[in-house]
Tab-separated table of C-alpha atoms in Angstrom:
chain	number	residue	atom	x	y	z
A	1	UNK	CA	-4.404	-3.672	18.839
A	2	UNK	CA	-2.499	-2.044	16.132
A	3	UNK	CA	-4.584	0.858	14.499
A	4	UNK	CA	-3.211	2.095	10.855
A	5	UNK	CA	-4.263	5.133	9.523
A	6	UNK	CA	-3.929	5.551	5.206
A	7	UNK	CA	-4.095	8.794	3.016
A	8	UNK	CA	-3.464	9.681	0.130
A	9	UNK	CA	-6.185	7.867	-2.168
A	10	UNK	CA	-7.619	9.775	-4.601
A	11	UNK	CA	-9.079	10.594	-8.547
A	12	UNK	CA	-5.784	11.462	-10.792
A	13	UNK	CA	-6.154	11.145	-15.070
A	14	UNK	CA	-4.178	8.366	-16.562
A	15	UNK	CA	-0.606	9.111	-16.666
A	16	UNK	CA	-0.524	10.841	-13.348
A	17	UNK	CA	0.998	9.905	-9.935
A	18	UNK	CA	-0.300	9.313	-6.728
A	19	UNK	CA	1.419	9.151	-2.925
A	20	UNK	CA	-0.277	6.267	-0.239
A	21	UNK	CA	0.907	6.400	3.026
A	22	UNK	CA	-0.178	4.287	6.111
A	23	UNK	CA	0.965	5.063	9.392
A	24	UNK	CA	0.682	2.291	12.179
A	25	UNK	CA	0.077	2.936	15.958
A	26	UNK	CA	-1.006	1.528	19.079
A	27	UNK	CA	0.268	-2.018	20.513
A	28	UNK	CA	3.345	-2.001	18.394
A	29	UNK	CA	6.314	-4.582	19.081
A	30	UNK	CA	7.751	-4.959	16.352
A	31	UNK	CA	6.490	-4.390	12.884
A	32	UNK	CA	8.055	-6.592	10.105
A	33	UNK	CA	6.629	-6.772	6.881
A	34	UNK	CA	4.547	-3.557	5.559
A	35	UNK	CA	2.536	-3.699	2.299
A	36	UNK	CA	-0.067	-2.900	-0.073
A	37	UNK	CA	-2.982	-5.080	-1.259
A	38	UNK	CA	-5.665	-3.625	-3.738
A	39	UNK	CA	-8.918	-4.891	-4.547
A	40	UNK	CA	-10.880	-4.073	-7.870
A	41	UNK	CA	-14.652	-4.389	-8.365
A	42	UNK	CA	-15.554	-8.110	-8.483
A	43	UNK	CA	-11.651	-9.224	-8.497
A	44	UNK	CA	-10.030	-10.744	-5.803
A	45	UNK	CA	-7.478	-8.327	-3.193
A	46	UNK	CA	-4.221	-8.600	-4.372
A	47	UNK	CA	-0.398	-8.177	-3.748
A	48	UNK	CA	0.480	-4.930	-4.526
A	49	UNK	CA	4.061	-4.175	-2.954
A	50	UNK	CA	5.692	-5.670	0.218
A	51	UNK	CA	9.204	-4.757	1.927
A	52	UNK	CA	10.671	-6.424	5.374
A	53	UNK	CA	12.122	-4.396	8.266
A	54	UNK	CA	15.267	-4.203	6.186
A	55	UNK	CA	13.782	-3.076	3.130
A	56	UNK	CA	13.757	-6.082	0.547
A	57	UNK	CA	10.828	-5.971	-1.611
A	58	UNK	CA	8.329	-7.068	-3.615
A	59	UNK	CA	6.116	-6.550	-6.365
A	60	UNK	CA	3.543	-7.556	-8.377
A	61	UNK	CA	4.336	-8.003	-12.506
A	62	UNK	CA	1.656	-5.087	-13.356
A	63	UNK	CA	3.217	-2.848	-11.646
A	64	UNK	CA	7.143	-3.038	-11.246
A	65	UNK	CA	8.844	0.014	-12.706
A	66	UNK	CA	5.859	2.105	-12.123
A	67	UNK	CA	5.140	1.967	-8.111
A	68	UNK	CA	7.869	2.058	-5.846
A	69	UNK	CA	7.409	0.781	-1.867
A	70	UNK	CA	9.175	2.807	1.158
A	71	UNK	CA	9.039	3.108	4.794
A	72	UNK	CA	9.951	4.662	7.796
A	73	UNK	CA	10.391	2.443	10.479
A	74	UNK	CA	11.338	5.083	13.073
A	75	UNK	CA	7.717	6.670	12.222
A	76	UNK	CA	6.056	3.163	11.169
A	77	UNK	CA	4.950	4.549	8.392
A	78	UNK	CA	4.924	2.453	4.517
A	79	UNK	CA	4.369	4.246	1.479
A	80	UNK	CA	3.304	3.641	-1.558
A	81	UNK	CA	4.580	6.098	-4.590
A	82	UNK	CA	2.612	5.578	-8.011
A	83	UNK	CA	3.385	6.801	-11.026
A	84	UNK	CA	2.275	6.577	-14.926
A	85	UNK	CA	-0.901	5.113	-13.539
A	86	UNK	CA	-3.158	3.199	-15.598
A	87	UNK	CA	-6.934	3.208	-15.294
A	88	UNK	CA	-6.556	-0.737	-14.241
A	89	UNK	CA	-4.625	0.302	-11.382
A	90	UNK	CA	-8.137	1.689	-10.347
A	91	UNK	CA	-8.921	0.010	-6.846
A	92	UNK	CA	-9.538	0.078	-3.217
A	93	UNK	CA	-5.969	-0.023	-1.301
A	94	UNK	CA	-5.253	-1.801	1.747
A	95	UNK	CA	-1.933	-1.244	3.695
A	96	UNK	CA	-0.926	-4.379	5.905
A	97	UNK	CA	1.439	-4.309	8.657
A	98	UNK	CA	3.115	-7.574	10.176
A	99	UNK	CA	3.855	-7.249	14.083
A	100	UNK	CA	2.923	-10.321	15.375
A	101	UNK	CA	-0.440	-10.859	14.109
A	102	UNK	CA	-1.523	-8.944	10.750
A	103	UNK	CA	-3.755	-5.405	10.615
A	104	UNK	CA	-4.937	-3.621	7.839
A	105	UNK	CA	-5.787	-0.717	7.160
A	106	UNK	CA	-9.533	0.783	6.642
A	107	UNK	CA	-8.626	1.167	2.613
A	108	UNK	CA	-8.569	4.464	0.389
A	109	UNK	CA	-9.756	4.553	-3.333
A	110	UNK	CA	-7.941	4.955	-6.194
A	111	UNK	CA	-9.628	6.210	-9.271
A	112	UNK	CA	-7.623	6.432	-12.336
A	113	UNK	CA	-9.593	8.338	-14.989
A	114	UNK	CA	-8.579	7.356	-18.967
């Protein structure tokens, strides 16, 4: 089984930046796709950020030209840098990893304070 591990999560004002980082272990063959989901309160989870083993990616509309999706493949780590947050980007945070099957992480909060 692949086991990921994310930090990061945390309370920051509005206006403020955040770092998310998700490292993968365990039964690793070949990892893929990496991303970020978030789920609000009584809202669906969510398409955050994606990028492929050669680092297209993706995001969603609310938050292009704020967030911006990395990783390091030799670590098989994804991260997830957020800036001028907004208190709708308040959420739990899932990181996903595709190797094979798909894992997810255990989720971190994210309170943004107005």
């Amino acid at each position: 089984q692949v086991q990921l591990v994310e930090s990061g999560g945390g309370l920051v004002q509005a206006g403020g930046s955040l770092r998310l980082s998700c490292a993968a272990s365990g039964r690793i063959f070949s990892v893929n796709t990496m991303g970020w989901y978030r789920q609000a309160p009584g809202k669906q989870r969510m398409l955050v950020a994606s990028i492929t083993r050669g680092g297209s990616t993706n995001y969603a509309d609310s938050v292009k030209g704020r967030f911006t999706i990395s990783r390091d493949n030799a670590k098989n780590t994804v991260y997830l840098q957020m800036n001028s947050l907004k208190p709708e980007d308040t959420a739990v945070y899932y990181c996903m990893v595709a190797s094979g099957g798909t894992s997810w992480g255990q989720g971190t909060q994210v309170t943004v304070s107005s």
